[in-house]
Coordinates of C-alpha atoms in Angstrom, one line a residue:
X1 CA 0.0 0.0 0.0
X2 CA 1.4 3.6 -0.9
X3 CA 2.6 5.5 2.3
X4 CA 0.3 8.5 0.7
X5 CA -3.0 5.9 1.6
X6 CA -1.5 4.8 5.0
X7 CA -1.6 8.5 5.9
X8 CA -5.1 8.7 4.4
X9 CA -6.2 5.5 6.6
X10 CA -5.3 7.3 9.3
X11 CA -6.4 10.7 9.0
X12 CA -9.6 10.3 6.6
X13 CA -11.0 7.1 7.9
X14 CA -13.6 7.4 10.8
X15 CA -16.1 5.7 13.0
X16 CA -19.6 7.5 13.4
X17 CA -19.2 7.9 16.7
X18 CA -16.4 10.4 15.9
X19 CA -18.3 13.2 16.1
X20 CA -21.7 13.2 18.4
X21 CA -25.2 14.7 16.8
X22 CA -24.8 17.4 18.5
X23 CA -21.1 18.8 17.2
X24 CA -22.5 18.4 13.2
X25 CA -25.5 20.3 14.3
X26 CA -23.3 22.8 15.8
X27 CA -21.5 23.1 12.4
X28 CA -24.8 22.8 10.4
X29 CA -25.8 25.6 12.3
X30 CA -22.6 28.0 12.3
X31 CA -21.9 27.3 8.7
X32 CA -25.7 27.8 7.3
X33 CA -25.1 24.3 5.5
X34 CA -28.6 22.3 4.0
X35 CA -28.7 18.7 3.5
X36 CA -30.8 16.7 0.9
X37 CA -31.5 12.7 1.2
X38 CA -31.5 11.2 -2.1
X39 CA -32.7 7.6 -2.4
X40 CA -33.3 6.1 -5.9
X41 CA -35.9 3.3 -5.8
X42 CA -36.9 0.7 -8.1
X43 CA -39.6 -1.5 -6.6
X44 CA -38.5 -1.1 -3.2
X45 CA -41.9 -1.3 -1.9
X46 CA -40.7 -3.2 1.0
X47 CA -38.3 -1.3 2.8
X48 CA -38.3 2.4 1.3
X49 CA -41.0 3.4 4.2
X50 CA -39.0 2.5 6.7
X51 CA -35.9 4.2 5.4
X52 CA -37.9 7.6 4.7
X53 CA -39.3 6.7 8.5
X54 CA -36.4 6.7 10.3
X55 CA -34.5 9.4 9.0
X56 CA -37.8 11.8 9.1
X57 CA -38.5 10.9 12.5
X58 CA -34.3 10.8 13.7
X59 CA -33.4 14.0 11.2
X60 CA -35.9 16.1 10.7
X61 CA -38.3 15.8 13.8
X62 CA -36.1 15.2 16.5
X63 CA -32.8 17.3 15.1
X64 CA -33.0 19.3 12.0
X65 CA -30.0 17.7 10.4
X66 CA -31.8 16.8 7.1
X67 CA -33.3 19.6 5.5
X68 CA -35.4 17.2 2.5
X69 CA -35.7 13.6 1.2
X70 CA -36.6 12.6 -2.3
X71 CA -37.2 9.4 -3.3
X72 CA -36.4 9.4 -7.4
X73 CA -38.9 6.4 -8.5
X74 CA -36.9 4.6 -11.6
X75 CA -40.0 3.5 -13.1
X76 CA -41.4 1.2 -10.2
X77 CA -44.3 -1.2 -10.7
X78 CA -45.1 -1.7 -7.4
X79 CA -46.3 0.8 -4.6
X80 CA -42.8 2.0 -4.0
X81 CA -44.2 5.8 -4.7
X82 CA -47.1 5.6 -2.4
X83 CA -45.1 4.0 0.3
X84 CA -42.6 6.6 0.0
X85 CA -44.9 9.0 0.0
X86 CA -46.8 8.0 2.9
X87 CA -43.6 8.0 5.0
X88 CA -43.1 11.7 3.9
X89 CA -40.7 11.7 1.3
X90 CA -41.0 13.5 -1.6
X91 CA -41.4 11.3 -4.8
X92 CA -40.4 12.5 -8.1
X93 CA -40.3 10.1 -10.9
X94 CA -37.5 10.0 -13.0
X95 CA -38.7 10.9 -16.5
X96 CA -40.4 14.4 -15.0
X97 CA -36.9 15.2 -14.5
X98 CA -35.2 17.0 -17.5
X99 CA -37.9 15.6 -19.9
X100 CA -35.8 17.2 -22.7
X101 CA -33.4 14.5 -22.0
X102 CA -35.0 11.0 -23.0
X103 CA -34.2 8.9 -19.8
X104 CA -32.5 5.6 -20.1
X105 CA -32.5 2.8 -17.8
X106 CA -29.7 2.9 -14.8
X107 CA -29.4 4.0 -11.2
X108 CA -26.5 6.7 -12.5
X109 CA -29.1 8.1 -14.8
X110 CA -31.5 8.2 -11.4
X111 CA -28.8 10.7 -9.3
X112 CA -28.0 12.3 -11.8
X113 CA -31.1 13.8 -12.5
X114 CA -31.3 14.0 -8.9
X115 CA -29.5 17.0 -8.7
X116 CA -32.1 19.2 -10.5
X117 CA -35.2 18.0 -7.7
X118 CA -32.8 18.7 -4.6
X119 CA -31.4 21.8 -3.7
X120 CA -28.8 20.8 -0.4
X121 CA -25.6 22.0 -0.3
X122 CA -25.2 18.4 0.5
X123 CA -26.2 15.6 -1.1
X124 CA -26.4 12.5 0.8
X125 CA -27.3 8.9 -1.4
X126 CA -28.9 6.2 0.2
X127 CA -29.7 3.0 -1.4
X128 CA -33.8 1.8 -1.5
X129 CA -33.3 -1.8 -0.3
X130 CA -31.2 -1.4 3.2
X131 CA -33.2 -3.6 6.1
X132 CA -32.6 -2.8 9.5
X133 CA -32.0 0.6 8.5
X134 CA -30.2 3.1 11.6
X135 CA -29.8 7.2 10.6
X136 CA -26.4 6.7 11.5
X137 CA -25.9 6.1 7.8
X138 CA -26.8 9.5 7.5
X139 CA -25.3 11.4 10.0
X140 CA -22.4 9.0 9.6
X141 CA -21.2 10.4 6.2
X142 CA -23.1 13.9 6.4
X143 CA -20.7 14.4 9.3
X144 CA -17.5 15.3 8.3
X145 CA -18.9 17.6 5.3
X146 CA -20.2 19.7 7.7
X147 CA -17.4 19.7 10.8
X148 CA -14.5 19.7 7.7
X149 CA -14.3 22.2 5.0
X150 CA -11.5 20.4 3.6
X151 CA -13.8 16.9 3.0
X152 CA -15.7 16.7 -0.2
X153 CA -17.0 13.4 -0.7
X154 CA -17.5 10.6 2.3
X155 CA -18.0 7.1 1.7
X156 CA -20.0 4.6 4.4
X157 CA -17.8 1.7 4.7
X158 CA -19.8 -1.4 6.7
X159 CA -19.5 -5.2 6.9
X160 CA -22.2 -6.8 4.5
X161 CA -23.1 -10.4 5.8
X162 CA -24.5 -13.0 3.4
X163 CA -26.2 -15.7 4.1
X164 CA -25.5 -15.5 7.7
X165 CA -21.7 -15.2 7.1
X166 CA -20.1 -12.3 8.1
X167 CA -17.7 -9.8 5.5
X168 CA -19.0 -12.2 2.7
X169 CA -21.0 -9.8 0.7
X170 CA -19.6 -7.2 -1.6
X171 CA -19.0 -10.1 -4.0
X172 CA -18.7 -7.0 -7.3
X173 CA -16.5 -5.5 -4.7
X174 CA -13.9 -8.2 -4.4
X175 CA -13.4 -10.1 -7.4
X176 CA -13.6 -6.9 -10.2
X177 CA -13.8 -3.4 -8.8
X178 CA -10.9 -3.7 -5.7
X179 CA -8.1 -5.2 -8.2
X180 CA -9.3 -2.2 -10.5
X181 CA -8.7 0.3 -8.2
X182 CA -5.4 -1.3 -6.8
X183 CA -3.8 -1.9 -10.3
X184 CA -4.9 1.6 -11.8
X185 CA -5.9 3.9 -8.9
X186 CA -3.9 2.5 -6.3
X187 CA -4.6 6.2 -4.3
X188 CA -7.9 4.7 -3.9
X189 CA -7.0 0.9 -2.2
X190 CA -8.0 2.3 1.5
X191 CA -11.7 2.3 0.1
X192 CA -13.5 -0.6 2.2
X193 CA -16.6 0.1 0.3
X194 CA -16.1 1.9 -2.8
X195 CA -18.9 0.7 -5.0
X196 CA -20.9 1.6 -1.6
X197 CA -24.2 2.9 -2.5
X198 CA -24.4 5.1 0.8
X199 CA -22.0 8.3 0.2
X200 CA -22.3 11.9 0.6
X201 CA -21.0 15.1 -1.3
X202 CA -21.1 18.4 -1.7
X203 CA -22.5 19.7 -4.3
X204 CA -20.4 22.1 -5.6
X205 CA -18.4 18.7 -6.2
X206 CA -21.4 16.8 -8.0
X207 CA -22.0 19.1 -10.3
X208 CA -19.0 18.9 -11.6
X209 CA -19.1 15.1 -12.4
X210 CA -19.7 13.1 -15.4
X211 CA -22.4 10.4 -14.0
X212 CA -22.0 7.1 -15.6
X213 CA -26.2 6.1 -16.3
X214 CA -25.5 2.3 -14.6
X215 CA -23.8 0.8 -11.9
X216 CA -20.6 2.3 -13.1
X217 CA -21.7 5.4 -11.4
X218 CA -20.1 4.4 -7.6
X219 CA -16.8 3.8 -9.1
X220 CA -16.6 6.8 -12.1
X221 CA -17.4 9.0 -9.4
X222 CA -14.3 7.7 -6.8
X223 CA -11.9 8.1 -9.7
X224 CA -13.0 11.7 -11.2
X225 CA -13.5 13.1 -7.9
X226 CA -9.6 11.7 -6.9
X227 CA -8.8 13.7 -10.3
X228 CA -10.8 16.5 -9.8
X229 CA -10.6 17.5 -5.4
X230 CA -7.0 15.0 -4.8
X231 CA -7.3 12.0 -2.1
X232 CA -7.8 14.5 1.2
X233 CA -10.6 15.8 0.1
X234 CA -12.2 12.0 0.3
X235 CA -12.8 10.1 3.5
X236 CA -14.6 7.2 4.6
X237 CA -17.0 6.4 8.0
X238 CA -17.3 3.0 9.6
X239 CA -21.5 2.7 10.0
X240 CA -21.4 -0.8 11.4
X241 CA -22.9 -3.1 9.1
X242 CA -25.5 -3.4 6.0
X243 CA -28.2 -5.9 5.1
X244 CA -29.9 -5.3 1.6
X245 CA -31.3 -7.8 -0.9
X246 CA -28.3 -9.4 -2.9
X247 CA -28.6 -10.1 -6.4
X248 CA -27.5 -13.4 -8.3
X249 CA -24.4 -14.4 -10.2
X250 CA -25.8 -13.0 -13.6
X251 CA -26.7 -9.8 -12.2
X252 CA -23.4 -9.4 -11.0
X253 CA -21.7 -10.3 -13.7
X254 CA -23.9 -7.3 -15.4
X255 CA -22.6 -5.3 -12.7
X256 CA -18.9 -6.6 -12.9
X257 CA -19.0 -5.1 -16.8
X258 CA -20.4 -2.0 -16.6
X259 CA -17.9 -1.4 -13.6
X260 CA -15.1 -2.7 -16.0
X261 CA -16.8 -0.5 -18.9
X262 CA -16.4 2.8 -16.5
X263 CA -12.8 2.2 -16.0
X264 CA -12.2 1.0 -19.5
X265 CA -13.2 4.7 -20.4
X266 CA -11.2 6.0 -17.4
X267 CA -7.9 4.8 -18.4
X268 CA -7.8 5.1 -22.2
X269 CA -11.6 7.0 -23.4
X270 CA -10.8 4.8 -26.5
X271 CA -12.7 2.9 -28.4
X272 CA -15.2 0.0 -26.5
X273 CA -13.7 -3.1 -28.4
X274 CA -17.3 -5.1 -27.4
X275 CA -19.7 -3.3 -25.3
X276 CA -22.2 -6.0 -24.4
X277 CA -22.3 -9.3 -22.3
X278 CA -22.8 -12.6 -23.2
X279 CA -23.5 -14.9 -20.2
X280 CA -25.4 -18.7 -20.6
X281 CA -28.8 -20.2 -19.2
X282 CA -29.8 -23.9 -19.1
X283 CA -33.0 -24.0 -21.5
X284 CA -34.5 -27.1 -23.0
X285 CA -32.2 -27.9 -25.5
X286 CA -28.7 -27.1 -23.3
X287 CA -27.5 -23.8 -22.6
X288 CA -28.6 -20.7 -24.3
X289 CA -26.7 -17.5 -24.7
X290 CA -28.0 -14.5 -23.4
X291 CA -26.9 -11.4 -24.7
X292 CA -26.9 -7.7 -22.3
X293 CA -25.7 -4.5 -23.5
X294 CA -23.1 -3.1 -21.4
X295 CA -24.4 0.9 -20.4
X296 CA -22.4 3.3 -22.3
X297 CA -23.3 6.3 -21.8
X298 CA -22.4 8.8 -19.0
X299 CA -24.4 12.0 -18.3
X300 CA -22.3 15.7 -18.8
X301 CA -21.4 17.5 -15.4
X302 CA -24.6 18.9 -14.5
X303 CA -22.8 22.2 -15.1
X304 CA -23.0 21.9 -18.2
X305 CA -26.8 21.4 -18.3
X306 CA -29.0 24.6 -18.9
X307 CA -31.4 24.1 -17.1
X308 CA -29.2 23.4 -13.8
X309 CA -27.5 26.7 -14.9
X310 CA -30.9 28.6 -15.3
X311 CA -32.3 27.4 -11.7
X312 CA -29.2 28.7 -9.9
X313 CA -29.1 32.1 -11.4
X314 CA -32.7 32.2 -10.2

């Protein structure tokens, strides 16, 4: 490990109970800092209530850390919009946002558009399908953006059980996007969760990113961000553990290539020799190919989008 992440291990790396409720609201309050919750949702139906709950009743009611929570609806076909809504989030659906802008499929195309519907000077992501969900997610990585001028972006870093076994889940993680970021962008290696779907920013940082439409979107935004604010200005928060739904070895090996994909385009922007997927399924006459296209496209710094422009001049 470079001596440059050592340091960063042990200056940028925290627990949550680093800094107590009432030292952020301190800063929230001395600094005049808002906060937006951001939680794209695809037929979360289950567990988005609870989520929009807990950091109503934890954030907003109790403390007034978060100042809004939208839920961005991908195109749900269950009642993850009333659910949400019913909890007291506000629910926007995806293709209201930017209609000028056909939306494609992807949970980068979801934050993204995020950014026009939410109006915090920090942006906080949380994933849809968390169980057992605690707000110290939130205050976790909201934190340091507020105590620390000098942080830009904070990842939650967790243990993810599976199955019952401890530290087993992050499976993407492990076997494609870690070797990645230790062959390429070894600044990055003191990441424990960098394809983490719980992070915060500022957003005088996101608008400035290119937004990778799929699950590329976690890692593009580690990389550009190391290019664009340098390694201090990232840190990481130890939120004690996550249980979500896990997907299954096909939908992770979608997930493994659009990762690849993203840092394909990060270490070259040449030309994709084969962007799509080919993975096999047992049918009635033997296996049968199955072929996915890989997502390439990634969405323009919001920056660059006139709209975005127009609604801050107003």
């Amino acid at each position: 490990m470079l001596e440059e992440v050592e340091r960063w291990l042990a200056t940028r790396s925290w627990s949550v109970t680093d800094r107590p409720l009432h030292r952020i609201m301190a800063a929230k309050r001395s600094s005049g800092q808002t906060v937006s919750v951001v939680l794209p949702a695809l037929n979360e139906e289950e567990t988005v209530g609870d989520i929009v709950a807990i950091i109503r009743h934890d954030l907003m009611q109790q403390v007034p850390l978060v100042d809004e929570i939208v839920v961005v609806d991908s195109g749900s076909t269950d009642r993850t919009a009333a659910v949400a809504a019913a909890a007291g989030a506000r629910v926007v659906h995806r293709d209201e946002i930017l209609p000028r802008i056909p939306t494609v499929p992807g949970k980068g195309e979801v934050l993204w558009r995020s950014l026009l519907v939410t109006t915090g000077d920090v942006v906080c992501f949380i994933d849809a399908d968390l169980r057992d969900f605690s707000s110290d997610f939130v205050t976790g990585i909201v934190g340091p953006l507020l105590t620390d001028p000098d942080v830009d972006l904070v990842k939650a870093m967790y243990d993810r059980p599976l199955g019952g076994a401890a530290g087993q889940g992050g499976r993407v993680t492990e076997l494609m996007a870690r070797p990645l970021l230790n062959m390429h962008w070894p600044q990055l290696a003191g990441f424990v969760q960098p394809l983490g779907g719980e992070y915060a920013a500022r957003r005088s940082l996101l608008e400035q990113l290119p937004f990778p439409v799929g699950y590329g979107v976690e890692l593009g935004m580690l990389v550009d961000a190391l290019h664009l604010v340098g390694l201090n200005a990232l840190a990481q928060v130890d939120v004690g553990v996550r249980k979500h739904r896990h997907q299954d070895g096909q939908a992770l090996g979608r997930m493994s290539a659009a990762i690849y994909r993203t840092a394909q385009l990060r270490l070259a922007r040449g030309h994709l020799i084969r962007p799509s997927l080919t993975q096999f399924e047992r049918g009635e006459d033997g296996f049968e190919p199955r072929t996915y296209s890989v997502d390439t496209e990634e969405r323009p710094p919001m920056v660059e989008i006139a709209e975005y422009a127009e609604r801050k001049v107003a």
